[in-house]
XYZ file of C-alpha atoms in Angstrom:
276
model
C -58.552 17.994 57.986
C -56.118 16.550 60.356
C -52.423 18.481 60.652
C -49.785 16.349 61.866
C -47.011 17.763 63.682
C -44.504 16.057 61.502
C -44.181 12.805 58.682
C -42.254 10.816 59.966
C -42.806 10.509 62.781
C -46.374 10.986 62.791
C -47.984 12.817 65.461
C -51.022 14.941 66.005
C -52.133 17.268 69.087
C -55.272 16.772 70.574
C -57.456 19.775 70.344
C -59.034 18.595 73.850
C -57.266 16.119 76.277
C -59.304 14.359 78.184
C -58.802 14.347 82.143
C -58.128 10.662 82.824
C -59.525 8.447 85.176
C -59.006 8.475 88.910
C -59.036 5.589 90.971
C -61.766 4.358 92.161
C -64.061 5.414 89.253
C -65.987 3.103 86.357
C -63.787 2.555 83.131
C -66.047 -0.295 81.777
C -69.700 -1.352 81.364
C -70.426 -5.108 79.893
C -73.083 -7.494 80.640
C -73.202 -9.347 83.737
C -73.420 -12.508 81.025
C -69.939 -11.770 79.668
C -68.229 -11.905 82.913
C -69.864 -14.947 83.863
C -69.203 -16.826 80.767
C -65.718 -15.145 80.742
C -66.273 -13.595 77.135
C -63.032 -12.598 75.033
C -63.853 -9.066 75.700
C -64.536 -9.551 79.131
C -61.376 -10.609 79.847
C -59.351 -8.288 77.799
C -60.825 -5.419 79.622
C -59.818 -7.371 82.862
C -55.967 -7.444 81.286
C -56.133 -3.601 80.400
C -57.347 -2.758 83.615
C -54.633 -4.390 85.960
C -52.481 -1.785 84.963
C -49.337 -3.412 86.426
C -49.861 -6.787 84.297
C -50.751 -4.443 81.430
C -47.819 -2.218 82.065
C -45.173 -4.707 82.034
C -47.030 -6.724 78.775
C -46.647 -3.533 77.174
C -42.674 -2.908 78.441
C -42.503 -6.502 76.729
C -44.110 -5.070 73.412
C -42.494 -1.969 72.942
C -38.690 -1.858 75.137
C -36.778 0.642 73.926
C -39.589 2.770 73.488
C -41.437 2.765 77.028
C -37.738 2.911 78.477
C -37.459 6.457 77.556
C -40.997 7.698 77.352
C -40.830 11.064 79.039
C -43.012 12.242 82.288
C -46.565 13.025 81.037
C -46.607 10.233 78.773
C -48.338 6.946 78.475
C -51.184 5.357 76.274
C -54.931 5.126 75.383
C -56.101 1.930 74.995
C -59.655 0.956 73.821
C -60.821 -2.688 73.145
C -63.084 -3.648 70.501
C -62.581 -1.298 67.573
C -64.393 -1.813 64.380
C -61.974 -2.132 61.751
C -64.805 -0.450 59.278
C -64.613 2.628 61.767
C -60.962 3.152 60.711
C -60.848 1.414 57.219
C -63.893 2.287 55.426
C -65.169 -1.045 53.603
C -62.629 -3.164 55.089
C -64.180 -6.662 56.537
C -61.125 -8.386 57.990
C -60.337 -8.654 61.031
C -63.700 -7.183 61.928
C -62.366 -5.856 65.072
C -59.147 -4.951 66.890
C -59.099 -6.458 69.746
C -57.185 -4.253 71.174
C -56.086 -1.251 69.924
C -53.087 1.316 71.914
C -52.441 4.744 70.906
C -49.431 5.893 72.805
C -48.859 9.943 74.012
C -46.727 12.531 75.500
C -48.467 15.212 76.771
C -51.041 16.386 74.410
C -49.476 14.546 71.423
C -50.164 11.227 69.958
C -46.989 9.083 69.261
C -49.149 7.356 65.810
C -46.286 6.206 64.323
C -45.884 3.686 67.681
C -49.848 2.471 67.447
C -49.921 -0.860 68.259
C -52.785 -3.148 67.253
C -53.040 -6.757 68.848
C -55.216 -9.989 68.233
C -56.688 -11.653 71.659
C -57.145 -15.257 72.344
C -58.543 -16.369 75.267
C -56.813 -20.175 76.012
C -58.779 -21.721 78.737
C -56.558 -24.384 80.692
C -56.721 -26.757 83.608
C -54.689 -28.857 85.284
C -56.061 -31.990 83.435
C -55.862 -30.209 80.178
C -53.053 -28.181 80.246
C -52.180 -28.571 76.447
C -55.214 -26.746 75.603
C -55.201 -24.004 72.867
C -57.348 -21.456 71.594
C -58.897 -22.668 68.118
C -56.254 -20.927 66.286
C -53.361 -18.542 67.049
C -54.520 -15.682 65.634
C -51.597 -15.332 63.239
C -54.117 -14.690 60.095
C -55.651 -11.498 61.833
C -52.593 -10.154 63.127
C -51.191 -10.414 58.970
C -54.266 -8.772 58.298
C -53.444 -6.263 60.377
C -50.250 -5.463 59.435
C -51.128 -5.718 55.559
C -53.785 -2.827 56.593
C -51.002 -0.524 57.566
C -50.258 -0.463 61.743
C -46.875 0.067 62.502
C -46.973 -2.482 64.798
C -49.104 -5.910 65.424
C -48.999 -8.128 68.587
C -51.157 -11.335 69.459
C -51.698 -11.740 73.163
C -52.754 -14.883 74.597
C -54.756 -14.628 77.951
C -54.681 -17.680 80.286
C -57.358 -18.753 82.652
C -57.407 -21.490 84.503
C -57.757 -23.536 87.690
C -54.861 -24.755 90.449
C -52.472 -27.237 90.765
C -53.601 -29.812 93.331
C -51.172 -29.356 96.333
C -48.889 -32.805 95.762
C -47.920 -30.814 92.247
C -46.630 -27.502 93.817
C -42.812 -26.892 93.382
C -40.093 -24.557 95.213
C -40.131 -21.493 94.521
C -37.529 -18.521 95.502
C -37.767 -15.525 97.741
C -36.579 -12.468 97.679
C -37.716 -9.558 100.019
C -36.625 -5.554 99.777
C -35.158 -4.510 102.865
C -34.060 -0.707 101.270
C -35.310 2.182 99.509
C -31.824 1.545 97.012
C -32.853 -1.995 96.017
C -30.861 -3.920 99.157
C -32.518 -7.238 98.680
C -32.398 -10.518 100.887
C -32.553 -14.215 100.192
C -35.864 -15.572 102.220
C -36.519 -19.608 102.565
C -38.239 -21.381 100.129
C -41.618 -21.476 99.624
C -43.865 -23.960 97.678
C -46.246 -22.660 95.003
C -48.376 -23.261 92.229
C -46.793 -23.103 89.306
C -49.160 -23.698 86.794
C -49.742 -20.322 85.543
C -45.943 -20.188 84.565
C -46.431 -23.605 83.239
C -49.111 -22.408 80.897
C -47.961 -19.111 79.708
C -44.425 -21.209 78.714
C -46.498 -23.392 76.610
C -49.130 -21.011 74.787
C -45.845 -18.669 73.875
C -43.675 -21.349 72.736
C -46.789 -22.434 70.252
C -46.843 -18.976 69.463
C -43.425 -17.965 68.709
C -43.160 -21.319 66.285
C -46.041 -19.792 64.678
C -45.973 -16.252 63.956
C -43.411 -14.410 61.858
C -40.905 -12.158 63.451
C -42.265 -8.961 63.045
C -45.393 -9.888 65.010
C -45.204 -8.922 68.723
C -46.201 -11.349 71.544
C -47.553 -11.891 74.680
C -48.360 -14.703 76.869
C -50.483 -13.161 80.293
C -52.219 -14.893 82.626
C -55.482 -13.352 84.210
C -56.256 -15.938 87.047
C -58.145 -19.044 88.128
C -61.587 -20.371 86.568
C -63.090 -20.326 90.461
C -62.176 -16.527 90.711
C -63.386 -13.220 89.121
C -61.409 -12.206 86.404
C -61.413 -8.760 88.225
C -59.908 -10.438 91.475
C -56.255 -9.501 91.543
C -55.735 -10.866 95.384
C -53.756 -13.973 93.555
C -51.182 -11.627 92.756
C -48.887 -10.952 88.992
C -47.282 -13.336 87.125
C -44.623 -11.629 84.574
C -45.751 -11.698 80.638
C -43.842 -13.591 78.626
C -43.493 -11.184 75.682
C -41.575 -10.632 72.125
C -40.933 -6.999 71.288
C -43.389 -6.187 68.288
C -40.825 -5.062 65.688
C -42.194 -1.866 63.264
C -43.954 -2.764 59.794
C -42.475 -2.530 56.494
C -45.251 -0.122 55.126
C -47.266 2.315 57.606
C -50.790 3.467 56.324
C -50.853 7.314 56.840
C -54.404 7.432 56.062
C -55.375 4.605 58.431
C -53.278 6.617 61.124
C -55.019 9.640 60.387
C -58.476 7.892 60.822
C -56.572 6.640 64.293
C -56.167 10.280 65.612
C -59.764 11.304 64.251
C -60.946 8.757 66.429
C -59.367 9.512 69.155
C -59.584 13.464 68.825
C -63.645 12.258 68.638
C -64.091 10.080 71.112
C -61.809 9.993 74.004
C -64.053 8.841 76.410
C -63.661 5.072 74.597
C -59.726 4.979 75.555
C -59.016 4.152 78.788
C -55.608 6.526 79.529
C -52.795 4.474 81.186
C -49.964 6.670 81.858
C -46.471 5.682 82.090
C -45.716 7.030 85.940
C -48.223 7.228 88.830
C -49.800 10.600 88.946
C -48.436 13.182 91.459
């Protein structure tokens, strides 16, 4: 039986925390096939893994909240999650795409457990109104009416570049100051397609889904690169702040924690400040 520290909020202390990851070590295994066909799950793991990307699509998600998270905080995230493994009988969504457990210290934060729908939108230059074959708004209302406090979709953008005649002007800025002094640089030209796209798939989104549905428009990269290769750099998430649900499920929030407490090694821990 599962204690929780106290209803609401709920929260329940890990018997056995987990030492997380260093860098440089293995999160992931997938097939060499997903990556090269640039599978949905693929390509979620890529987004989870860039941990600044992830970082500020989750500051998008949950403001108020990550603003004041304390030291020794931060979340567990685990891709793929068979909703039967938390809903017993329950056939819709058949996964979570993504689901993120939030902590401080030894505690999980359930009551702020987010669980988000991936699409993969797959662009180009030539096609640059492309979508995914639907928004995901029907899983994301499934998720919610199965009890998560809190339901994003994320939409993750590949694609390839602009041809050079199409680049635009883009601004500079360089920090000259350990207190934030800043200075105007020239001009540069850029690509920017990737800000192009992410504008599109969010507005398509936002007309879309219902308020209380969190959002995030991310792009990964170019079709010509690995969707591990970060040398291209960060583009900022365009995000809406998931907003909580009217009803929480206790007893899918329970199954949450049992999960967790049973398998940590699934969650890959992203804490909220670099380690000392």
């Amino acid at each position: 039986m599962l204690a929780f520290l106290s209803i609401p909020p709920m929260r329940y202390r890990l018997t056995n925390r987990a030492r997380p990851l260093q860098d440089g070590e293995p999160a992931f295994a997938i097939p060499v096939k997903m990556l090269r066909h640039r599978h949905e799950l693929a390509a979620t793991i890529s987004f989870i893994t860039r941990r600044k990307l992830f970082g500020l699509s989750y500051w998008g998600l949950q403001p108020g909240y990550f603003d004041r998270m304390p030291q020794d905080s931060g979340v567990l995230v685990r891709p793929a999650v068979p909703i039967a493994e938390l809903v017993p009988g329950a056939t819709f969504p058949g996964d979570i795409d993504l689901l993120i457990v939030p902590y401080e210290g030894n505690e999980l934060v359930l009551d702020r457990t987010i669980a988000i729908e991936i699409k993969i939108v797959r662009a180009s230059f030539a096609k640059q109104g492309k979508s995914p074959n639907d928004f995901g708004v029907t899983q994301a209302t499934a998720l919610q009416k199965l009890g998560f406090p809190y339901v994003a979709i994320a939409h993750l953008i590949v694609s390839d570049q602009s041809p050079r005649e199409a680049w635009r002007p883009a601004g500079l800025v360089r920090i000259i100051g350990p207190d934030g002094l800043a200075e105007q640089l020239p001009d540069i030209e850029t690509d920017w397609l990737p800000a192009d796209l992410m504008e599109r798939s969010f507005g398509r989104m936002q007309a879309t889904a219902p308020e209380p549905i969190g959002l995030v428009a991310a792009y990964l990269g170019p079709n010509d690169e690995n969707l591990f290769d970060v040398a291209h750099g960060t583009w900022f998430p365009l995000c809406r702040a998931a907003q909580s649900g009217a009803k929480s499920n206790s007893a899918l929030l329970a199954a949450v924690a049992a999960l967790v407490e049973r398998r940590q090694d699934y969650f890959l821990d992203n804490p909220r400040y670099d380690p000392a």
